[in-house]
mmCIF file of C-alpha atoms in Angstrom:
data_model
loop_
_atom_site.group_PDB
_atom_site.id
_atom_site.type_symbol
_atom_site.label_atom_id
_atom_site.label_comp_id
_atom_site.label_asym_id
_atom_site.label_seq_id
_atom_site.Cartn_x
_atom_site.Cartn_y
_atom_site.Cartn_z
ATOM 1 C CA GLN E 283 64.508 -98.478 97.092
ATOM 2 C CA SER E 284 62.704 -99.547 94.131
ATOM 3 C CA ALA E 285 61.865 -97.083 91.078
ATOM 4 C CA LEU E 286 58.472 -95.607 91.051
ATOM 5 C CA THR E 287 56.381 -96.857 88.324
ATOM 6 C CA GLN E 288 55.663 -94.450 85.499
ATOM 7 C CA PRO E 289 54.019 -94.919 81.951
ATOM 8 C CA ARG E 290 56.984 -95.215 79.089
ATOM 9 C CA SER E 291 54.869 -92.620 77.186
ATOM 10 C CA VAL E 292 52.074 -90.494 76.741
ATOM 11 C CA SER E 293 50.932 -88.189 73.924
ATOM 12 C CA GLY E 294 48.376 -85.324 73.193
ATOM 13 C CA SER E 295 47.574 -82.878 70.788
ATOM 14 C CA PRO E 296 48.608 -79.116 71.184
ATOM 15 C CA GLY E 297 46.076 -77.545 73.409
ATOM 16 C CA GLN E 298 44.811 -80.808 74.877
ATOM 17 C CA SER E 299 45.616 -81.918 78.476
ATOM 18 C CA VAL E 300 47.538 -85.008 79.632
ATOM 19 C CA THR E 301 47.997 -86.715 82.796
ATOM 20 C CA ILE E 302 51.261 -88.607 84.167
ATOM 21 C CA SER E 303 50.775 -91.019 86.653
ATOM 22 C CA CYS E 304 53.437 -92.162 89.009
ATOM 23 C CA THR E 305 52.693 -95.089 91.900
ATOM 24 C CA GLY E 306 54.936 -95.974 94.597
ATOM 25 C CA THR E 307 54.376 -97.268 98.061
ATOM 26 C CA SER E 308 52.995 -96.347 101.326
ATOM 27 C CA SER E 309 56.845 -95.883 102.148
ATOM 28 C CA ASP E 310 57.371 -93.310 99.717
ATOM 29 C CA VAL E 311 54.706 -91.497 97.477
ATOM 30 C CA GLY E 312 51.873 -92.544 99.942
ATOM 31 C CA GLY E 313 53.780 -91.718 103.005
ATOM 32 C CA TYR E 314 54.888 -87.935 102.689
ATOM 33 C CA ASN E 315 53.687 -84.919 100.615
ATOM 34 C CA SER E 316 57.209 -84.693 98.976
ATOM 35 C CA VAL E 317 56.591 -85.581 95.673
ATOM 36 C CA ALA E 318 58.139 -83.493 92.915
ATOM 37 C CA TRP E 319 57.980 -83.654 89.084
ATOM 38 C CA CYS E 320 61.141 -82.902 86.722
ATOM 39 C CA GLN E 321 60.862 -82.148 83.291
ATOM 40 C CA GLN E 322 64.131 -82.980 80.854
ATOM 41 C CA HIS E 323 64.885 -82.142 77.412
ATOM 42 C CA PRO E 324 67.336 -84.188 75.514
ATOM 43 C CA GLY E 325 70.926 -83.162 76.427
ATOM 44 C CA LYS E 326 69.633 -80.758 78.995
ATOM 45 C CA ALA E 327 69.756 -80.695 82.863
ATOM 46 C CA PRO E 328 66.280 -81.634 84.721
ATOM 47 C CA LYS E 329 64.042 -78.608 85.493
ATOM 48 C CA LEU E 330 62.040 -78.763 88.482
ATOM 49 C CA MET E 331 58.354 -78.258 87.573
ATOM 50 C CA THR E 332 56.756 -79.207 90.860
ATOM 51 C CA TYR E 333 57.268 -79.922 94.264
ATOM 52 C CA ASP E 334 55.728 -80.601 97.527
ATOM 53 C CA VAL E 335 52.890 -82.508 95.476
ATOM 54 C CA THR E 336 51.026 -79.471 94.331
ATOM 55 C CA LYS E 337 53.477 -76.255 94.560
ATOM 56 C CA ARG E 338 54.872 -74.587 91.403
ATOM 57 C CA PRO E 339 58.898 -72.831 91.413
ATOM 58 C CA SER E 340 58.791 -69.394 90.458
ATOM 59 C CA GLY E 341 58.328 -69.149 86.446
ATOM 60 C CA VAL E 342 56.690 -72.398 86.045
ATOM 61 C CA PRO E 343 53.579 -71.991 83.940
ATOM 62 C CA ASP E 344 50.300 -72.826 86.083
ATOM 63 C CA ARG E 345 49.611 -75.060 83.245
ATOM 64 C CA PHE E 346 51.724 -77.474 85.169
ATOM 65 C CA SER E 347 49.862 -78.859 88.269
ATOM 66 C CA GLY E 348 50.538 -81.821 90.583
ATOM 67 C CA SER E 349 48.215 -83.994 92.536
ATOM 68 C CA LYS E 350 48.279 -87.089 94.846
ATOM 69 C CA SER E 351 45.827 -89.597 95.930
ATOM 70 C CA GLY E 352 47.027 -92.633 98.110
ATOM 71 C CA ASN E 353 50.303 -94.246 96.435
ATOM 72 C CA THR E 354 49.836 -92.551 93.203
ATOM 73 C CA ALA E 355 50.995 -89.068 92.272
ATOM 74 C CA SER E 356 49.915 -87.293 88.867
ATOM 75 C CA LEU E 357 51.616 -84.399 86.768
ATOM 76 C CA THR E 358 48.635 -82.836 84.753
ATOM 77 C CA ILE E 359 49.654 -80.308 81.934
ATOM 78 C CA SER E 360 46.971 -78.406 80.311
ATOM 79 C CA GLY E 361 46.875 -76.439 77.013
ATOM 80 C CA LEU E 362 49.716 -78.736 75.707
ATOM 81 C CA GLN E 363 52.283 -76.697 73.676
ATOM 82 C CA ALA E 364 55.238 -78.033 71.469
ATOM 83 C CA GLU E 365 57.977 -77.175 73.805
ATOM 84 C CA ASP E 366 56.251 -79.281 76.669
ATOM 85 C CA GLU E 367 57.527 -82.280 74.595
ATOM 86 C CA ALA E 368 60.046 -83.621 76.819
ATOM 87 C CA ASP E 369 60.710 -86.263 79.280
ATOM 88 C CA TYR E 370 58.999 -86.397 82.926
ATOM 89 C CA TYR E 371 60.289 -87.947 85.934
ATOM 90 C CA CYS E 372 58.346 -87.948 89.339
ATOM 91 C CA CYS E 373 60.614 -88.076 92.511
ATOM 92 C CA SER E 374 59.459 -88.909 96.063
ATOM 93 C CA PHE E 375 60.990 -88.558 99.461
ATOM 94 C CA ALA E 376 61.360 -91.995 100.947
ATOM 95 C CA GLY E 377 62.507 -91.507 104.483
ATOM 96 C CA SER E 378 65.602 -91.091 106.181
ATOM 97 C CA TYR E 379 66.842 -88.721 103.832
ATOM 98 C CA THR E 380 66.554 -90.867 101.037
ATOM 99 C CA TRP E 381 64.568 -90.240 97.706
ATOM 100 C CA VAL E 382 63.374 -92.408 94.917
ATOM 101 C CA PHE E 383 62.919 -91.274 91.158
ATOM 102 C CA GLY E 384 60.402 -92.755 88.526
ATOM 103 C CA GLY E 385 61.589 -94.458 85.354
ATOM 104 C CA GLY E 386 60.521 -91.338 83.335
ATOM 105 C CA THR E 387 57.831 -90.863 80.639
ATOM 106 C CA LYS E 388 58.271 -89.631 77.190
ATOM 107 C CA LEU E 389 55.784 -86.832 76.396
ATOM 108 C CA THR E 390 55.120 -86.575 72.493
ATOM 109 C CA VAL E 391 53.204 -83.647 71.405
ATOM 110 C CA LEU E 392 51.592 -84.649 68.225
ATOM 111 C CA GLN L 84 70.566 -66.695 89.504
ATOM 112 C CA VAL L 85 71.681 -69.844 91.206
ATOM 113 C CA GLN L 86 74.902 -71.345 89.593
ATOM 114 C CA LEU L 87 75.863 -75.046 90.397
ATOM 115 C CA VAL L 88 78.936 -76.070 88.364
ATOM 116 C CA GLU L 89 80.395 -79.665 88.578
ATOM 117 C CA SER L 90 83.749 -81.027 87.883
ATOM 118 C CA GLY L 91 85.866 -83.959 88.340
ATOM 119 C CA GLY L 92 84.364 -86.446 85.909
ATOM 120 C CA GLY L 93 86.503 -88.466 83.340
ATOM 121 C CA VAL L 94 87.318 -91.702 82.486
ATOM 122 C CA VAL L 95 88.266 -94.203 85.169
ATOM 123 C CA GLN L 96 89.150 -98.277 85.326
ATOM 124 C CA PRO L 97 86.974 -100.380 87.427
ATOM 125 C CA GLY L 98 88.053 -100.381 90.740
ATOM 126 C CA GLY L 99 89.244 -96.727 90.735
ATOM 127 C CA SER L 100 88.231 -93.895 92.444
ATOM 128 C CA LEU L 101 86.830 -90.239 91.592
ATOM 129 C CA ARG L 102 85.933 -87.116 93.251
ATOM 130 C CA LEU L 103 83.220 -84.959 91.951
ATOM 131 C CA SER L 104 83.044 -81.186 92.780
ATOM 132 C CA CYS L 105 79.787 -78.702 92.470
ATOM 133 C CA ALA L 106 80.532 -75.246 93.065
ATOM 134 C CA ALA L 107 77.515 -73.371 94.210
ATOM 135 C CA SER L 108 77.147 -69.621 93.707
ATOM 136 C CA ALA L 109 74.265 -66.899 94.253
ATOM 137 C CA PHE L 110 72.517 -68.568 97.132
ATOM 138 C CA THR L 111 73.021 -69.267 100.660
ATOM 139 C CA PHE L 112 74.972 -72.631 100.057
ATOM 140 C CA SER L 113 74.731 -73.387 104.030
ATOM 141 C CA SER L 114 71.037 -73.333 104.034
ATOM 142 C CA TYR L 115 70.242 -76.001 101.509
ATOM 143 C CA GLY L 116 69.980 -79.713 101.386
ATOM 144 C CA MET L 117 71.946 -80.848 98.524
ATOM 145 C CA HIS L 118 71.794 -84.037 96.241
ATOM 146 C CA TRP L 119 73.700 -85.859 93.624
ATOM 147 C CA VAL L 120 71.623 -87.549 91.150
ATOM 148 C CA ARG L 121 72.930 -89.565 88.307
ATOM 149 C CA GLN L 122 71.654 -90.644 84.554
ATOM 150 C CA ALA L 123 73.308 -93.594 82.666
ATOM 151 C CA PRO L 124 73.520 -93.076 79.005
ATOM 152 C CA GLY L 125 69.987 -93.513 77.470
ATOM 153 C CA LYS L 126 68.635 -94.546 80.825
ATOM 154 C CA GLY L 127 66.317 -92.142 83.632
ATOM 155 C CA LEU L 128 67.525 -90.306 86.754
ATOM 156 C CA GLU L 129 68.641 -92.186 89.632
ATOM 157 C CA TRP L 130 68.864 -90.309 93.037
ATOM 158 C CA VAL L 131 72.344 -91.073 94.451
ATOM 159 C CA ALA L 132 73.077 -89.286 97.756
ATOM 160 C CA PHE L 133 71.716 -86.423 99.934
ATOM 161 C CA ILE L 134 73.477 -84.087 102.675
ATOM 162 C CA ARG L 135 71.576 -81.892 105.051
ATOM 163 C CA SER L 136 72.134 -78.247 105.027
ATOM 164 C CA ASP L 137 74.428 -78.535 108.257
ATOM 165 C CA GLY L 138 76.155 -81.662 107.134
ATOM 166 C CA SER L 139 74.504 -83.432 110.071
ATOM 167 C CA ASN L 140 72.579 -86.076 108.233
ATOM 168 C CA LYS L 141 73.270 -87.625 104.971
ATOM 169 C CA ASN L 142 72.308 -90.934 103.287
ATOM 170 C CA TYR L 143 72.820 -92.903 99.899
ATOM 171 C CA ALA L 144 71.331 -95.010 97.514
ATOM 172 C CA ASP L 145 71.525 -98.919 97.957
ATOM 173 C CA SER L 146 73.922 -99.036 94.972
ATOM 174 C CA VAL L 147 76.356 -96.783 95.949
ATOM 175 C CA ARG L 148 76.316 -97.087 100.032
ATOM 176 C CA GLY L 149 79.723 -98.240 101.190
ATOM 177 C CA ARG L 150 81.367 -96.908 98.233
ATOM 178 C CA PHE L 151 80.404 -93.271 97.712
ATOM 179 C CA THR L 152 80.572 -90.368 100.188
ATOM 180 C CA ILE L 153 78.914 -87.223 100.248
ATOM 181 C CA SER L 154 80.376 -84.258 101.814
ATOM 182 C CA ARG L 155 80.232 -80.172 101.723
ATOM 183 C CA ASP L 156 82.626 -77.402 102.597
ATOM 184 C CA THR L 157 80.366 -74.404 103.580
ATOM 185 C CA SER L 158 83.453 -72.213 103.382
ATOM 186 C CA LYS L 159 84.272 -73.060 99.570
ATOM 187 C CA ASN L 160 80.434 -73.241 98.745
ATOM 188 C CA THR L 161 81.415 -76.766 97.542
ATOM 189 C CA LEU L 162 79.638 -80.222 97.461
ATOM 190 C CA TYR L 163 81.927 -83.187 96.875
ATOM 191 C CA LEU L 164 81.102 -86.747 95.797
ATOM 192 C CA GLN L 165 84.073 -89.247 96.756
ATOM 193 C CA MET L 166 83.593 -92.297 94.617
ATOM 194 C CA ASN L 167 85.457 -95.356 95.387
ATOM 195 C CA GLY L 168 85.483 -98.918 94.241
ATOM 196 C CA LEU L 169 83.893 -97.709 90.793
ATOM 197 C CA ARG L 170 81.944 -100.136 88.482
ATOM 198 C CA ALA L 171 80.767 -100.172 84.825
ATOM 199 C CA GLU L 172 77.342 -99.586 85.872
ATOM 200 C CA ASP L 173 78.560 -96.134 87.755
ATOM 201 C CA THR L 174 78.818 -94.850 84.206
ATOM 202 C CA ALA L 175 76.466 -91.705 83.922
ATOM 203 C CA VAL L 176 76.415 -88.127 84.055
ATOM 204 C CA TYR L 177 76.284 -86.977 87.500
ATOM 205 C CA TYR L 178 74.358 -83.789 88.495
ATOM 206 C CA CYS L 179 74.072 -81.906 91.836
ATOM 207 C CA ALA L 180 70.981 -80.278 92.892
ATOM 208 C CA GLN L 181 70.098 -77.664 95.489
ATOM 209 C CA ASP L 182 67.275 -79.283 97.083
ATOM 210 C CA LEU L 183 66.137 -80.367 93.669
ATOM 211 C CA LEU L 184 65.050 -76.917 92.740
ATOM 212 C CA ASP L 185 68.370 -75.953 90.670
ATOM 213 C CA TRP L 186 70.639 -78.434 89.064
ATOM 214 C CA GLY L 187 74.046 -78.269 87.337
ATOM 215 C CA GLN L 188 74.743 -79.078 83.736
ATOM 216 C CA GLY L 189 76.134 -82.443 84.856
ATOM 217 C CA THR L 190 79.725 -83.863 84.785
ATOM 218 C CA LEU L 191 80.338 -87.431 82.961
ATOM 219 C CA VAL L 192 81.787 -90.317 84.511
ATOM 220 C CA THR L 193 82.913 -93.259 82.329
ATOM 221 C CA VAL L 194 84.289 -96.344 84.024
ATOM 222 C CA SER L 195 86.077 -98.608 81.289
ATOM 223 C CA SER L 196 89.388 -100.610 81.237
#
Protein backbone atom coordinates (compact mmCIF):
# COMPACT_ATOMS: atom_id res chain seq x y z
CA GLN A 1 0.00 0.00 0.00
CA SER A 2 2.41 2.69 -1.21
CA ALA A 3 1.01 6.16 -1.79
CA LEU A 4 0.46 7.25 -5.37
CA THR A 5 2.94 9.84 -6.64
CA GLN A 6 1.76 13.38 -7.33
CA PRO A 7 3.73 16.59 -7.89
CA ARG A 8 3.90 18.66 -4.71
CA SER A 9 2.70 21.78 -6.47
CA VAL A 10 1.47 23.17 -9.77
CA SER A 11 0.44 26.66 -10.76
CA GLY A 12 -1.33 28.52 -13.53
CA SER A 13 -2.85 31.86 -14.37
CA PRO A 14 -6.58 32.50 -14.56
CA GLY A 15 -8.03 31.16 -17.78
CA GLN A 16 -5.14 28.77 -18.39
CA SER A 17 -5.19 24.98 -18.13
CA VAL A 18 -3.21 22.86 -15.71
CA THR A 19 -2.73 19.12 -15.48
CA ILE A 20 -1.92 17.19 -12.33
CA SER A 21 -0.44 13.73 -12.67
CA CYS A 22 -0.85 10.71 -10.40
CA THR A 23 1.47 7.76 -10.90
CA GLY A 24 0.88 4.35 -9.43
CA THR A 25 1.46 0.78 -10.47
CA SER A 26 -0.29 -2.01 -12.32
CA SER A 27 -1.72 -3.05 -8.94
CA ASP A 28 -3.68 0.14 -8.53
CA VAL A 29 -3.97 2.91 -11.15
CA GLY A 30 -3.00 0.70 -14.06
CA GLY A 31 -5.08 -2.27 -13.00
CA TYR A 32 -8.50 -0.71 -12.54
CA ASN A 33 -10.63 2.06 -14.01
CA SER A 34 -11.40 3.27 -10.50
CA VAL A 35 -9.40 6.46 -10.12
CA ALA A 36 -10.91 9.47 -8.42
CA TRP A 37 -9.80 13.04 -7.77
CA CYS A 38 -10.72 15.06 -4.70
CA GLN A 39 -10.40 18.79 -4.09
CA GLN A 40 -9.76 20.13 -0.61
CA HIS A 41 -9.78 23.76 0.44
CA PRO A 42 -7.99 24.66 3.70
CA GLY A 43 -9.93 23.57 6.76
CA LYS A 44 -12.64 21.93 4.67
CA ALA A 45 -13.65 18.36 3.93
CA PRO A 46 -12.56 16.87 0.61
CA LYS A 47 -14.92 17.10 -2.35
CA LEU A 48 -15.06 14.50 -5.11
CA MET A 49 -14.37 16.06 -8.51
CA THR A 50 -14.05 13.01 -10.77
CA TYR A 51 -14.46 9.25 -10.36
CA ASP A 52 -14.07 6.09 -12.43
CA VAL A 53 -11.29 7.97 -14.25
CA THR A 54 -13.46 10.24 -16.39
CA LYS A 55 -16.85 10.66 -14.72
CA ARG A 56 -17.96 13.82 -12.93
CA PRO A 57 -20.45 13.96 -10.05
CA SER A 58 -23.46 16.18 -10.52
CA GLY A 59 -22.59 19.82 -9.98
CA VAL A 60 -18.90 19.60 -10.81
CA PRO A 61 -18.03 21.93 -13.71
CA ASP A 62 -16.93 20.32 -16.97
CA ARG A 63 -13.70 22.33 -16.64
CA PHE A 64 -12.53 19.39 -14.56
CA SER A 65 -11.65 16.28 -16.55
CA GLY A 66 -9.92 13.05 -15.72
CA SER A 67 -7.93 10.66 -17.85
CA LYS A 68 -5.58 7.71 -17.54
CA SER A 69 -2.78 6.16 -19.53
CA GLY A 70 -1.10 3.06 -18.22
CA ASN A 71 -0.12 3.54 -14.60
CA THR A 72 -0.61 7.31 -14.66
CA ALA A 73 -3.85 9.19 -14.15
CA SER A 74 -4.30 12.89 -14.74
CA LEU A 75 -6.66 15.68 -13.74
CA THR A 76 -6.92 18.61 -16.13
CA ILE A 77 -8.49 21.86 -15.04
CA SER A 78 -9.24 24.22 -17.90
CA GLY A 79 -10.22 27.87 -17.68
CA LEU A 80 -8.57 28.20 -14.27
CA GLN A 81 -10.47 30.27 -11.74
CA ALA A 82 -9.33 31.73 -8.43
CA GLU A 83 -11.61 29.36 -6.51
CA ASP A 84 -9.80 26.37 -8.01
CA GLU A 85 -6.84 27.12 -5.74
CA ALA A 86 -6.80 24.12 -3.39
CA ASP A 87 -5.12 20.81 -2.67
CA TYR A 88 -5.94 17.97 -5.04
CA TYR A 89 -5.66 14.27 -4.23
CA CYS A 90 -5.92 11.28 -6.50
CA CYS A 91 -7.24 8.01 -5.17
CA SER A 92 -7.25 4.56 -6.74
CA PHE A 93 -8.83 1.22 -5.99
CA ALA A 94 -6.04 -1.23 -5.27
CA GLY A 95 -7.86 -4.55 -5.15
CA SER A 96 -9.38 -6.58 -2.33
CA TYR A 97 -11.49 -3.66 -1.09
CA THR A 98 -8.47 -1.43 -0.50
CA TRP A 99 -7.80 2.06 -1.80
CA VAL A 100 -4.73 4.28 -1.91
CA PHE A 101 -4.38 8.07 -2.07
CA GLY A 102 -1.72 10.21 -3.64
CA GLY A 103 0.36 12.56 -1.54
CA GLY A 104 -1.56 15.60 -2.74
CA THR A 105 -0.81 18.54 -5.04
CA LYS A 106 -1.16 22.19 -4.10
CA LEU A 107 -2.62 24.21 -6.97
CA THR A 108 -1.79 27.89 -6.94
CA VAL A 109 -3.71 30.27 -9.21
CA LEU A 110 -1.31 33.10 -9.97
CA GLN B 1 -28.86 16.51 0.64
CA VAL B 2 -26.62 13.69 1.87
CA GLN B 3 -25.46 14.28 5.41
CA LEU B 4 -22.64 12.48 7.21
CA VAL B 5 -21.87 13.54 10.78
CA GLU B 6 -18.87 12.10 12.58
CA SER B 7 -18.54 12.00 16.35
CA GLY B 8 -16.51 10.33 19.06
CA GLY B 9 -13.18 12.03 18.56
CA GLY B 10 -11.12 13.39 21.43
CA VAL B 11 -7.87 13.10 23.33
CA VAL B 12 -6.70 9.62 24.33
CA GLN B 13 -3.48 8.28 25.78
CA PRO B 14 -1.21 5.98 23.76
CA GLY B 15 -2.51 2.44 23.93
CA GLY B 16 -6.05 3.62 24.55
CA SER B 17 -9.26 3.09 22.60
CA LEU B 18 -11.91 5.21 20.93
CA ARG B 19 -15.01 4.46 18.89
CA LEU B 20 -15.92 6.86 16.13
CA SER B 21 -19.44 7.08 14.75
CA CYS B 22 -20.76 8.46 11.49
CA ALA B 23 -24.48 9.18 11.35
CA ALA B 24 -25.81 9.07 7.80
CA SER B 25 -28.99 10.61 6.46
CA ALA B 26 -30.79 11.55 3.23
CA PHE B 27 -29.64 8.52 1.27
CA THR B 28 -30.20 4.78 1.35
CA PHE B 29 -27.39 3.87 3.73
CA SER B 30 -27.73 0.14 3.10
CA SER B 31 -26.96 0.59 -0.61
CA TYR B 32 -23.53 2.15 -0.35
CA GLY B 33 -20.04 1.15 0.60
CA MET B 34 -18.52 3.37 3.25
CA HIS B 35 -14.97 4.50 3.94
CA TRP B 36 -12.98 5.99 6.77
CA VAL B 37 -10.21 8.34 5.61
CA ARG B 38 -7.88 10.28 7.89
CA GLN B 39 -5.66 13.33 7.63
CA ALA B 40 -2.85 13.98 10.07
CA PRO B 41 -2.20 17.64 10.88
CA GLY B 42 -0.65 19.36 7.87
CA LYS B 43 -0.50 16.07 5.92
CA GLY B 44 -2.37 14.44 3.08
CA LEU B 45 -5.32 12.10 2.99
CA GLU B 46 -4.82 8.47 4.03
CA TRP B 47 -7.37 5.76 3.31
CA VAL B 48 -8.09 3.80 6.51
CA ALA B 49 -10.87 1.28 6.00
CA PHE B 50 -13.81 0.24 3.81
CA ILE B 51 -16.95 -1.80 4.37
CA ARG B 52 -19.28 -3.03 1.66
CA SER B 53 -22.90 -1.98 1.54
CA ASP B 54 -24.09 -5.23 3.08
CA GLY B 55 -21.17 -5.47 5.52
CA SER B 56 -20.01 -8.72 3.95
CA ASN B 57 -16.57 -7.48 3.04
CA LYS B 58 -14.22 -5.05 4.68
CA ASN B 59 -10.56 -4.21 4.57
CA TYR B 60 -7.99 -1.94 6.16
CA ALA B 61 -4.81 -0.01 5.50
CA ASP B 62 -1.72 -1.89 6.63
CA SER B 63 -1.07 0.87 9.17
CA VAL B 64 -4.25 0.07 11.13
CA ARG B 65 -4.99 -3.59 10.35
CA GLY B 66 -5.34 -5.60 13.55
CA ARG B 67 -6.01 -2.49 15.65
CA PHE B 68 -9.03 -0.85 13.98
CA THR B 69 -12.42 -2.41 13.17
CA ILE B 70 -14.97 -0.94 10.80
CA SER B 71 -18.63 -1.85 11.18
CA ARG B 72 -22.06 -0.57 10.29
CA ASP B 73 -25.55 -0.70 11.76
CA THR B 74 -28.13 -0.35 9.02
CA SER B 75 -30.98 -0.05 11.53
CA LYS B 76 -29.31 3.08 12.89
CA ASN B 77 -27.86 4.34 9.59
CA THR B 78 -24.53 4.57 11.35
CA LEU B 79 -20.96 3.67 10.46
CA TYR B 80 -18.42 2.93 13.18
CA LEU B 81 -14.66 2.75 13.60
CA GLN B 82 -13.41 1.00 16.72
CA MET B 83 -9.83 2.05 17.32
CA ASN B 84 -7.69 0.10 19.78
CA GLY B 85 -4.00 0.28 20.61
CA LEU B 86 -3.86 3.91 19.56
CA ARG B 87 -0.49 5.44 18.72
CA ALA B 88 0.73 9.01 18.38
CA GLU B 89 0.81 8.55 14.60
CA ASP B 90 -2.95 7.88 14.61
CA THR B 91 -3.51 11.55 15.49
CA ALA B 92 -5.63 12.94 12.67
CA VAL B 93 -8.98 14.22 11.53
CA TYR B 94 -11.06 11.16 10.65
CA TYR B 95 -13.61 11.49 7.84
CA CYS B 96 -16.33 9.07 6.85
CA ALA B 97 -17.26 9.02 3.18
CA GLN B 98 -20.03 7.39 1.15
CA ASP B 99 -18.26 5.74 -1.81
CA LEU B 100 -15.89 8.75 -1.65
CA LEU B 101 -18.75 10.76 -3.20
CA ASP B 102 -19.95 12.53 -0.09
CA TRP B 103 -17.87 13.29 2.98
CA GLY B 104 -18.51 14.30 6.55
CA GLN B 105 -16.79 17.24 8.19
CA GLY B 106 -14.50 15.02 10.22
CA THR B 107 -13.73 14.40 13.88
CA LEU B 108 -10.33 15.03 15.45
CA VAL B 109 -8.54 12.24 17.27
CA THR B 110 -5.48 13.21 19.32
CA VAL B 111 -3.29 10.52 20.82
CA SER B 112 -1.06 12.03 23.46
CA SER B 113 0.07 11.47 27.01
